[in-house]
């Protein structure tokens, strides 16, 4: 509960389709594009707080002037720091020549980042160090404009080793073994090949080298470059790129795992990871923002034209359901409704646990991201209470006592703000036990909201991943309110399997549901299942991706979901708890009913959308059995 889950990054791309002078005349500022990029990034700040970066490309630059600019930061206020440097560049240009403030063409030459193609990235470090070098955008530079490549994305590849080996086999010497570098170099390789192809053709036609450069920029087959590059990508990705002469693209994986939306009018083409960011920044309706079709790329040419192109044949759509449960901003129209539905869906199970005693039950939520699900839970409880009211009113007969009638009508679910998150405590204490005691005070409780020894306390969260914060902090804190029973509700199902597409859940032993299943196997003398799964997982090592099978599912097969929930509650309950602790999880059926368009549920069911996911889960189990505390990809 309230575990810190690092996850998906965010992207923002803007292509200005008019000359910079147009935006100065219409909007009163030559910095229109940069202001919009800043807003897009701030409105997606939830997607990355380990770092940020921006890059820009200036169209048709004068030879000798820099036309590709990039700035990155791992500062705690990375966006502000980056755009502070952008503003300094503007101020410096004005100091050098105040007249450029009203001359966009000259300002473009004088000021860094004053380009027509703008790319922003927000990073969560699910892999690699929190260093500047690991921040996007990443560049592949060349003295020929059409060979320059800038890439930023929200992606994780499961087959980095194969991609790396492929680069080595074609003669490259990559400087690091990471999905970012392999993707950059693979696209760069086919960009080089396309440049060579066009150059060879036009040399034979008698074009000069200068003319050839111009023709390549006009005829570059961006779609084919992406088709060749993405042929063996296995993972979830929304990958944005810019080429030095001005072409740009955003590519989405065939299963639609990672989110991506775009909007276009006669002034701009915009792409972002989240729809509300585009709506807010450009004041457009929900219906005007398009979801990028899985397996397709939005390709924006230097001349400003754009279209979606098929790059890889789409497979069954398995968009990430965690986006809807937790990651995406709740201001999205559909996300808001889905989180309400998630809250409603868990109510029958809650009523069973509290013995349908709504008179003596208090509802609340932790953390703030679970607030909308709490509203849904409350709405469903109101409906359940209305049915109780109806029954009791009918029992009063045709001439009800006014006092009794008023008492029935006054019945309503009790919603309280029982916990308020304080500023994150920073402590000099290094001893684990003492540190846990300090962490227990991250939240302040609201005394007097619960009747000691009388009330049930129902607290809903987005999900329970590791359960560390729940055990070390939250349950002890809630216990100070002295409820009769604490019911922790997860709007997500049990998280049983690691993710490998962008969420920081890569180790089996970290998952509370997995630890519970292992404990149950040992208690019921079924340890042989653990050994059998280990042997079968080992047999998968080295097999081709297409032959991988998730054998870890057998760890959970002997037990019902309720048995695992009860064991998780037992494992996560501190020994000194006074209140009884119960856990209620969302069902898989409830998840799919609430989020019908986002069926990516592999962390709950083990049904991975790509073969690489099966290999990762098997590796993760092997690592667990062998005591290796390392990632499986």
XYZ file of C-alpha atoms in Angstrom:
633
model
C 0.000 0.000 0.000
C 1.396 3.351 -1.025
C 4.618 1.643 -2.123
C 6.666 3.863 -4.385
C 6.354 2.326 -7.848
C 8.593 3.834 -10.456
C 7.049 3.447 -13.826
C 6.371 4.675 -17.270
C 8.062 7.759 -18.667
C 6.315 10.564 -20.517
C 6.887 12.070 -23.946
C 5.833 15.313 -25.585
C 6.440 16.276 -29.201
C 5.402 19.467 -30.967
C 5.777 20.218 -34.654
C 5.050 23.825 -35.539
C 3.499 23.803 -39.014
C 3.750 27.560 -39.617
C 6.765 29.875 -39.738
C 7.781 31.176 -36.320
C 6.651 34.647 -37.356
C 3.063 33.362 -37.471
C 3.036 32.513 -33.757
C 4.614 35.817 -32.868
C 1.938 37.692 -34.776
C -1.025 35.612 -33.588
C -0.051 34.835 -30.000
C 2.251 37.726 -29.219
C 5.295 35.603 -28.514
C 7.929 33.883 -30.648
C 8.281 31.346 -27.809
C 4.843 29.809 -28.466
C 6.176 26.309 -29.123
C 8.478 26.291 -26.103
C 5.700 27.513 -23.819
C 3.432 24.722 -25.032
C 6.191 22.142 -24.570
C 6.705 23.331 -20.997
C 2.997 23.011 -20.311
C 2.813 19.517 -21.842
C 5.699 18.392 -19.660
C 4.346 19.931 -16.462
C 0.959 18.319 -17.074
C 2.724 14.949 -17.338
C 5.066 15.505 -14.405
C 3.465 12.498 -12.711
C 5.155 10.290 -15.294
C 8.736 11.031 -14.338
C 10.530 12.677 -11.470
C 14.015 11.199 -11.846
C 14.935 13.477 -14.715
C 13.786 15.371 -17.758
C 15.114 16.522 -21.090
C 14.222 18.515 -24.175
C 15.595 18.807 -27.684
C 14.786 20.986 -30.658
C 15.558 21.119 -34.350
C 15.598 24.268 -36.453
C 14.392 23.851 -40.008
C 16.490 25.122 -42.928
C 19.349 26.504 -40.793
C 22.118 28.654 -42.157
C 25.282 26.515 -42.545
C 27.666 27.132 -39.684
C 24.912 27.682 -37.085
C 23.870 25.073 -34.539
C 20.457 23.652 -35.346
C 20.088 20.775 -32.853
C 19.844 21.764 -29.205
C 19.454 19.505 -26.195
C 19.276 20.010 -22.444
C 18.772 17.383 -19.740
C 18.651 17.425 -15.955
C 18.364 15.050 -13.004
C 17.600 17.914 -10.638
C 14.605 17.525 -8.313
C 13.014 20.379 -10.237
C 14.316 19.197 -13.599
C 11.646 20.807 -15.793
C 12.080 24.193 -14.152
C 15.842 23.948 -14.352
C 15.789 23.072 -18.049
C 13.402 25.817 -19.009
C 15.315 28.218 -16.804
C 18.242 27.682 -19.167
C 15.929 28.181 -22.138
C 14.771 31.487 -20.673
C 18.375 32.491 -20.043
C 19.111 31.869 -23.704
C 16.240 34.169 -24.614
C 17.436 36.844 -22.187
C 20.992 36.607 -23.501
C 19.753 37.019 -27.088
C 17.835 40.153 -26.105
C 20.857 41.607 -24.344
C 22.953 41.036 -27.445
C 20.303 42.542 -29.741
C 17.015 43.823 -28.237
C 15.393 44.019 -31.666
C 15.184 40.219 -31.974
C 12.273 40.295 -29.508
C 10.037 41.265 -32.416
C 11.892 39.414 -35.171
C 11.300 35.661 -34.908
C 13.546 34.856 -37.845
C 16.579 36.519 -36.305
C 15.718 35.219 -32.833
C 15.777 31.701 -34.264
C 19.402 32.198 -35.250
C 20.385 33.900 -32.009
C 18.645 31.707 -29.430
C 19.100 28.007 -28.598
C 15.954 25.811 -28.737
C 14.155 28.278 -30.980
C 13.133 25.504 -33.371
C 10.070 24.229 -35.180
C 10.396 20.607 -33.980
C 10.407 20.191 -30.211
C 10.730 17.022 -28.126
C 10.391 16.622 -24.366
C 10.846 13.655 -22.062
C 10.148 12.851 -18.419
C 12.041 9.945 -16.898
C 11.376 7.357 -14.270
C 14.487 5.237 -13.762
C 13.127 1.681 -13.942
C 16.517 0.622 -15.243
C 19.975 2.094 -15.114
C 21.411 4.767 -12.868
C 19.771 8.083 -12.166
C 22.508 9.792 -14.168
C 22.362 12.525 -16.759
C 23.635 10.139 -19.418
C 20.571 7.931 -18.953
C 18.145 10.819 -19.471
C 16.395 11.242 -22.792
C 16.488 12.601 -25.446
C 19.490 10.651 -26.734
C 21.344 11.817 -29.851
C 23.178 10.222 -32.750
C 25.031 13.059 -34.410
C 26.510 13.397 -37.874
C 27.730 16.210 -40.077
C 25.039 15.353 -42.657
C 21.684 16.702 -41.509
C 19.648 13.729 -42.699
C 21.790 11.305 -40.684
C 21.235 13.031 -37.347
C 18.788 11.279 -35.022
C 17.285 12.319 -31.690
C 15.194 9.771 -29.759
C 13.127 9.816 -26.575
C 10.579 7.301 -25.449
C 8.425 5.555 -22.915
C 9.602 2.002 -23.446
C 11.244 -1.138 -22.147
C 12.500 -3.884 -24.440
C 12.628 -7.461 -23.195
C 15.156 -8.656 -25.790
C 18.002 -6.191 -25.301
C 20.631 -8.930 -25.556
C 19.404 -10.027 -28.986
C 19.205 -6.432 -30.192
C 22.707 -5.744 -28.894
C 24.124 -8.856 -30.559
C 22.470 -7.854 -33.832
C 24.234 -4.482 -33.736
C 27.553 -6.231 -33.119
C 26.874 -8.637 -36.001
C 26.498 -5.752 -38.452
C 29.830 -4.288 -37.351
C 28.781 -1.733 -34.757
C 30.439 -1.345 -31.366
C 27.719 -0.050 -28.996
C 29.100 1.759 -25.968
C 26.480 0.326 -23.601
C 24.070 -2.593 -23.304
C 20.717 -0.870 -22.801
C 17.424 -0.786 -24.623
C 17.765 2.951 -25.231
C 21.147 2.628 -26.906
C 20.180 -0.436 -28.952
C 16.987 1.229 -30.191
C 18.841 4.445 -31.054
C 21.593 2.638 -32.913
C 19.245 0.266 -34.713
C 17.102 3.098 -36.068
C 20.302 5.023 -36.804
C 21.689 2.085 -38.765
C 18.683 1.925 -41.084
C 18.645 5.719 -41.341
C 22.223 5.503 -42.614
C 21.276 2.754 -45.060
C 18.397 4.822 -46.427
C 20.724 7.794 -46.847
C 23.205 5.592 -48.701
C 20.483 4.146 -50.933
C 19.168 7.535 -52.003
C 22.666 8.975 -52.432
C 23.734 6.112 -54.666
C 20.657 6.446 -56.875
C 21.032 10.166 -57.344
C 24.783 10.092 -57.918
C 24.069 7.792 -60.852
C 21.526 10.362 -62.060
C 24.196 13.059 -62.051
C 23.154 15.052 -58.974
C 25.792 17.030 -57.093
C 26.487 16.146 -53.452
C 24.733 19.313 -52.299
C 21.699 18.489 -54.430
C 21.716 14.923 -53.093
C 21.472 16.181 -49.509
C 18.416 18.210 -50.452
C 16.782 15.277 -52.259
C 17.421 12.870 -49.379
C 15.582 15.237 -47.040
C 12.599 15.231 -49.372
C 12.525 11.518 -50.234
C 13.667 9.827 -47.027
C 11.425 6.775 -46.480
C 10.795 7.160 -42.752
C 8.192 4.418 -42.721
C 10.590 1.830 -44.164
C 13.324 2.881 -41.745
C 10.930 2.164 -38.873
C 9.674 -1.085 -40.419
C 13.236 -2.379 -40.691
C 14.204 -1.130 -37.239
C 11.187 -2.410 -35.300
C 11.021 -5.813 -36.950
C 12.338 -7.621 -33.863
C 11.474 -5.188 -31.072
C 9.853 -7.085 -28.178
C 8.417 -4.841 -25.512
C 6.105 -1.949 -24.859
C 6.985 1.335 -26.469
C 5.871 4.790 -27.457
C 8.997 5.970 -29.182
C 9.496 9.512 -30.492
C 12.240 10.619 -32.824
C 13.451 13.597 -34.831
C 15.831 13.629 -37.788
C 18.210 16.489 -38.326
C 16.569 17.886 -41.447
C 13.121 18.066 -39.781
C 11.241 14.772 -40.231
C 9.764 13.383 -37.004
C 7.908 10.267 -35.899
C 6.242 8.564 -32.956
C 6.028 4.754 -33.030
C 3.736 2.632 -30.823
C 4.102 -1.076 -30.054
C 1.781 -3.569 -31.820
C -0.125 -4.465 -28.627
C -0.675 -0.833 -27.644
C 0.948 -1.492 -24.264
C 2.292 2.006 -23.767
C -0.108 4.951 -24.206
C 0.199 7.588 -26.907
C -2.146 10.348 -28.154
C -1.923 12.993 -30.846
C -3.692 16.096 -32.081
C -3.253 18.159 -35.242
C -4.591 21.368 -36.753
C -3.260 23.824 -39.315
C -0.757 25.238 -36.802
C 0.625 22.241 -34.902
C 0.976 18.492 -34.671
C 1.239 17.396 -31.030
C 1.962 14.038 -29.412
C 1.908 13.163 -25.708
C 1.651 10.157 -23.428
C -1.572 11.457 -21.892
C -4.654 12.924 -23.521
C -5.525 15.542 -20.849
C -2.105 17.150 -21.248
C -2.874 17.883 -24.901
C -6.405 19.041 -24.075
C -5.179 21.449 -21.416
C -2.221 22.813 -23.365
C -4.177 23.400 -26.586
C -7.731 23.874 -25.287
C -9.277 21.081 -27.356
C -12.084 18.623 -26.708
C -11.595 14.969 -25.871
C -12.926 13.882 -29.265
C -10.299 15.936 -31.097
C -7.403 13.997 -29.584
C -6.600 10.696 -31.289
C -5.070 7.551 -29.858
C -2.106 6.417 -31.926
C -3.055 3.079 -33.481
C -0.983 0.168 -32.122
C 1.741 -0.959 -34.514
C 1.587 2.378 -36.333
C 3.778 5.428 -36.476
C 2.655 9.013 -36.743
C 5.123 10.371 -39.299
C 5.503 14.134 -39.644
C 7.458 15.252 -42.681
C 9.644 18.301 -42.937
C 7.027 19.991 -45.109
C 4.502 19.732 -42.251
C 2.387 16.911 -43.683
C 1.545 14.015 -41.374
C -0.120 10.607 -41.416
C -0.367 7.353 -39.482
C 1.545 4.552 -41.205
C 1.507 0.814 -40.476
C 4.931 -0.286 -39.216
C 4.174 -3.606 -37.523
C 0.977 -5.587 -37.855
C -1.089 -4.988 -34.705
C -1.739 -7.963 -32.425
C -4.418 -8.301 -29.763
C -4.599 -4.929 -28.009
C -3.309 -5.225 -24.437
C -3.034 -1.639 -23.243
C -1.617 -1.309 -19.738
C -4.413 -1.472 -17.148
C -2.135 0.077 -14.515
C -2.435 3.290 -16.517
C -6.108 3.366 -15.598
C -5.682 2.196 -12.015
C -2.853 4.472 -11.001
C -0.381 5.961 -13.473
C -2.425 8.237 -15.748
C -3.796 11.502 -14.468
C -7.344 11.153 -13.232
C -8.356 14.272 -15.144
C -8.810 12.173 -18.283
C -12.528 11.716 -18.950
C -12.351 7.952 -19.371
C -9.775 7.333 -16.627
C -12.009 9.130 -14.135
C -15.017 6.974 -15.006
C -12.952 3.794 -14.921
C -11.572 4.539 -11.471
C -15.089 5.169 -10.223
C -16.065 1.779 -11.632
C -13.081 0.127 -9.949
C -14.217 1.542 -6.623
C -17.763 0.340 -7.159
C -16.654 -3.138 -8.155
C -15.029 -4.045 -4.825
C -18.065 -3.116 -2.696
C -19.795 -6.531 -2.528
C -16.623 -8.064 -1.084
C -16.240 -5.168 1.374
C -19.808 -5.591 2.602
C -19.120 -9.259 3.287
C -16.015 -8.469 5.321
C -17.773 -5.817 7.463
C -20.852 -8.039 7.887
C -22.986 -5.469 6.015
C -22.659 -3.199 9.063
C -22.555 0.233 7.408
C -23.668 1.962 10.605
C -20.325 1.121 12.184
C -17.982 1.441 9.217
C -15.789 4.377 8.229
C -14.477 4.700 4.652
C -11.297 6.481 3.583
C -8.387 6.298 1.129
C -4.583 6.316 1.034
C -2.831 7.741 -1.012
C -4.419 10.656 -2.872
C -4.283 8.797 -6.185
C -6.921 6.430 -4.760
C -9.358 9.283 -4.136
C -11.450 8.727 -7.269
C -11.758 4.991 -6.578
C -12.897 5.955 -3.092
C -15.647 8.130 -4.597
C -16.769 5.140 -6.663
C -16.745 2.929 -3.575
C -18.804 5.520 -1.707
C -21.343 5.840 -4.547
C -21.877 2.085 -4.554
C -22.213 2.045 -0.768
C -24.824 4.806 -1.041
C -26.770 2.648 -3.488
C -26.489 -0.335 -1.131
C -27.664 1.820 1.759
C -30.610 3.082 -0.284
C -31.779 -0.508 -0.606
C -31.506 -0.915 3.149
C -33.421 2.326 3.677
C -36.171 1.216 1.330
C -36.587 -2.044 3.215
C -36.655 -0.386 6.626
C -39.124 2.285 5.520
C -41.487 -0.368 4.193
C -41.211 -2.160 7.517
C -42.510 0.972 9.284
C -45.902 0.447 7.673
C -48.355 2.934 6.126
C -48.134 5.402 9.048
C -44.459 5.569 9.944
C -43.232 7.274 13.086
C -41.613 10.570 11.975
C -38.648 10.147 14.316
C -37.952 6.638 13.062
C -38.387 7.776 9.452
C -35.954 10.667 9.901
C -33.427 8.312 11.468
C -33.604 6.031 8.447
C -33.341 8.887 5.960
C -30.302 10.243 7.823
C -28.361 7.041 7.226
C -25.375 7.519 4.910
C -21.913 6.024 4.427
C -19.315 7.604 6.695
C -16.443 9.047 4.683
C -13.526 10.514 6.632
C -10.066 11.787 5.810
C -8.292 9.557 8.295
C -4.750 10.116 7.023
C -2.929 13.158 5.667
C 0.480 12.792 4.059
C 3.082 15.014 5.670
C 6.205 16.229 3.934
C 8.487 13.295 3.253
C 10.705 12.756 6.252
C 14.411 12.852 5.657
C 16.413 11.320 8.457
C 20.029 10.851 9.392
C 19.107 7.500 10.980
C 20.605 4.488 9.213
C 19.478 1.683 11.527
C 16.628 -0.161 9.741
C 14.389 -0.535 12.797
C 14.721 3.105 13.763
C 14.197 4.177 10.154
C 10.967 2.149 9.972
C 9.764 3.949 13.088
C 10.415 7.292 11.404
C 8.697 6.189 8.184
C 5.604 5.374 10.238
C 5.146 9.115 10.702
C 5.039 10.055 7.028
C 1.249 10.259 7.435
C -0.622 12.152 10.122
C -3.844 10.506 11.292
C -7.020 12.414 12.056
C -7.950 11.528 15.595
C -11.629 11.237 16.465
C -12.749 9.985 13.047
C -13.161 6.401 14.266
C -15.030 5.200 17.372
C -12.519 3.046 19.288
C -13.443 -0.607 19.474
C -16.712 -0.034 17.586
C -16.020 0.939 14.007
C -14.620 -0.930 11.062
C -12.132 1.166 9.097
C -12.128 0.564 5.334
C -9.208 2.158 3.487
C -8.869 1.876 -0.302
C -5.584 2.089 -2.192
C -4.700 1.774 -5.881
C -2.762 -1.435 -5.411
C -0.685 -3.516 -3.039
C 2.601 -4.402 -4.689
C 5.301 -5.175 -2.159
C 3.323 -4.358 0.982
C 6.420 -2.918 2.658
C 4.908 0.459 3.500
C 1.668 -1.205 4.526
C 3.414 -3.366 7.115
C 6.039 -0.929 8.308
C 3.933 2.190 8.444
C 0.312 2.364 7.355
C -1.251 -0.410 9.441
C 0.464 0.696 12.627
C -0.623 4.264 11.975
C -4.257 3.285 11.387
C -4.182 1.070 14.451
C -3.649 4.175 16.575
C -7.243 5.115 15.741
C -8.282 1.928 17.586
C -10.774 0.535 15.040
C -12.347 -2.864 15.629
C -11.226 -4.055 12.214
C -9.049 -2.580 9.448
C -10.026 -3.534 5.915
C -7.426 -2.637 3.303
C -8.954 -2.549 -0.183
C -6.924 -2.718 -3.388
C -8.644 -1.339 -6.480
C -6.237 -3.580 -8.437
C -6.158 -7.387 -8.352
C -3.314 -9.285 -6.690
C -0.008 -8.442 -8.371
C 1.493 -11.879 -8.937
C 4.008 -11.437 -11.749
C 6.788 -8.970 -12.616
C 6.419 -6.324 -15.284
C 8.949 -5.889 -18.072
C 7.387 -3.133 -20.173
C 8.128 -0.041 -18.093
C 6.960 -0.520 -14.496
C 9.465 -1.079 -11.696
C 8.224 -4.519 -10.623
C 10.983 -6.814 -11.861
C 11.749 -9.138 -8.927
C 9.469 -12.004 -7.887
C 10.483 -11.909 -4.241
C 9.347 -8.299 -3.917
C 5.712 -9.133 -4.667
C 3.490 -9.710 -1.625
C 1.208 -12.137 -3.508
C 4.172 -14.259 -4.608
C 5.574 -14.424 -1.075
C 2.123 -15.487 0.151
C 1.863 -18.271 -2.444
C 5.326 -19.577 -1.550
C 4.404 -19.552 2.145
C 1.207 -21.485 1.413
C 3.094 -24.075 -0.626
C 5.484 -24.630 2.259
C 2.691 -24.789 4.837
C 0.768 -27.345 2.805
C 3.872 -29.476 2.158
C 3.847 -28.757 -1.583
C 7.427 -27.498 -1.901
C 7.854 -29.966 -4.765
C 5.889 -27.533 -6.936
C 8.564 -24.892 -6.354
C 11.296 -27.321 -7.433
C 9.301 -28.459 -10.458
C 8.650 -24.898 -11.649
C 12.326 -24.060 -11.143
C 13.405 -27.024 -13.272
C 10.949 -26.123 -16.023
C 12.010 -22.470 -15.937
C 15.651 -23.527 -16.247
C 14.700 -25.640 -19.248
C 13.347 -22.489 -20.896
C 16.714 -20.730 -20.715
C 18.189 -20.379 -24.165
C 15.039 -21.314 -26.021
C 13.841 -18.888 -28.731
C 11.362 -16.232 -27.663
C 8.528 -17.909 -29.532
C 8.937 -21.075 -27.429
C 8.814 -19.347 -24.057
C 5.960 -20.293 -21.718
C 5.078 -18.781 -18.336
C 5.599 -21.780 -16.056
C 5.366 -19.655 -12.893
C 1.574 -19.758 -13.094
C 1.749 -23.172 -11.414
C 2.964 -21.535 -8.200
C -0.508 -20.069 -7.698
C -2.601 -22.888 -9.142
C -3.236 -24.869 -5.896
C -4.859 -21.906 -4.112
C -7.909 -19.694 -4.437
C -7.563 -15.929 -4.663
C -9.115 -15.672 -1.204
C -6.563 -18.030 0.325
C -3.751 -15.919 -1.086
C -5.423 -12.700 0.125
C -5.742 -14.114 3.637
C -2.099 -15.174 3.647
C -0.976 -11.734 2.413
C -2.945 -10.150 5.251
C -1.237 -12.482 7.712
C 2.237 -11.750 6.362
C 1.738 -7.992 6.311
C 0.107 -7.625 9.725
C 2.581 -6.356 12.351
C 2.796 -8.553 15.434
C 1.738 -5.772 17.782
C -1.496 -4.916 15.923
C -4.633 -4.667 18.070
C -7.196 -4.443 15.261
C -8.088 -7.365 13.057
C -6.689 -6.895 9.534
C -8.460 -8.004 6.362
C -7.524 -7.486 2.707
C -9.984 -7.102 -0.177
C -8.665 -7.258 -3.722
C -10.261 -6.302 -6.999
C -11.249 -9.297 -9.103
C -9.931 -9.826 -12.620
C -13.543 -9.731 -13.841
C -14.116 -6.431 -12.047
C -10.967 -4.961 -13.578
C -12.002 -5.908 -17.106
C -15.538 -4.621 -16.595
C -14.226 -1.276 -15.338
C -11.490 -0.902 -17.991
C -12.760 -2.790 -21.059
C -10.365 -1.077 -23.472
C -7.276 -1.733 -21.359
C -6.950 -5.485 -21.009
C -3.196 -5.569 -20.324
C -3.314 -7.569 -17.088
C -0.107 -9.643 -17.184
C 1.020 -8.540 -13.705
C -2.226 -10.061 -12.349
C -2.799 -13.068 -14.631
C 0.628 -13.868 -16.072
C -0.760 -13.543 -19.603
C 2.023 -11.516 -21.194
C 1.303 -9.787 -24.513
C 4.723 -10.570 -26.003
C 6.954 -13.665 -25.835
C 9.630 -11.669 -24.060
C 7.344 -11.289 -21.060
C 7.239 -15.062 -20.583
C 11.012 -15.215 -20.664
C 11.293 -12.424 -18.113
C 8.938 -14.066 -15.595
C 10.818 -17.366 -15.875
C 14.136 -15.602 -15.371
C 12.710 -13.708 -12.395
C 11.658 -16.994 -10.780
C 15.075 -18.546 -11.408
C 16.725 -15.510 -9.816
C 14.453 -15.855 -6.790
C 15.218 -19.553 -6.336
C 18.959 -18.948 -6.726
C 18.948 -16.020 -4.294
C 19.963 -13.461 -6.903
C 18.607 -10.012 -6.105
C 18.845 -8.766 -9.696
C 16.481 -7.745 -12.451
C 15.283 -10.326 -14.944
C 15.792 -8.097 -18.000
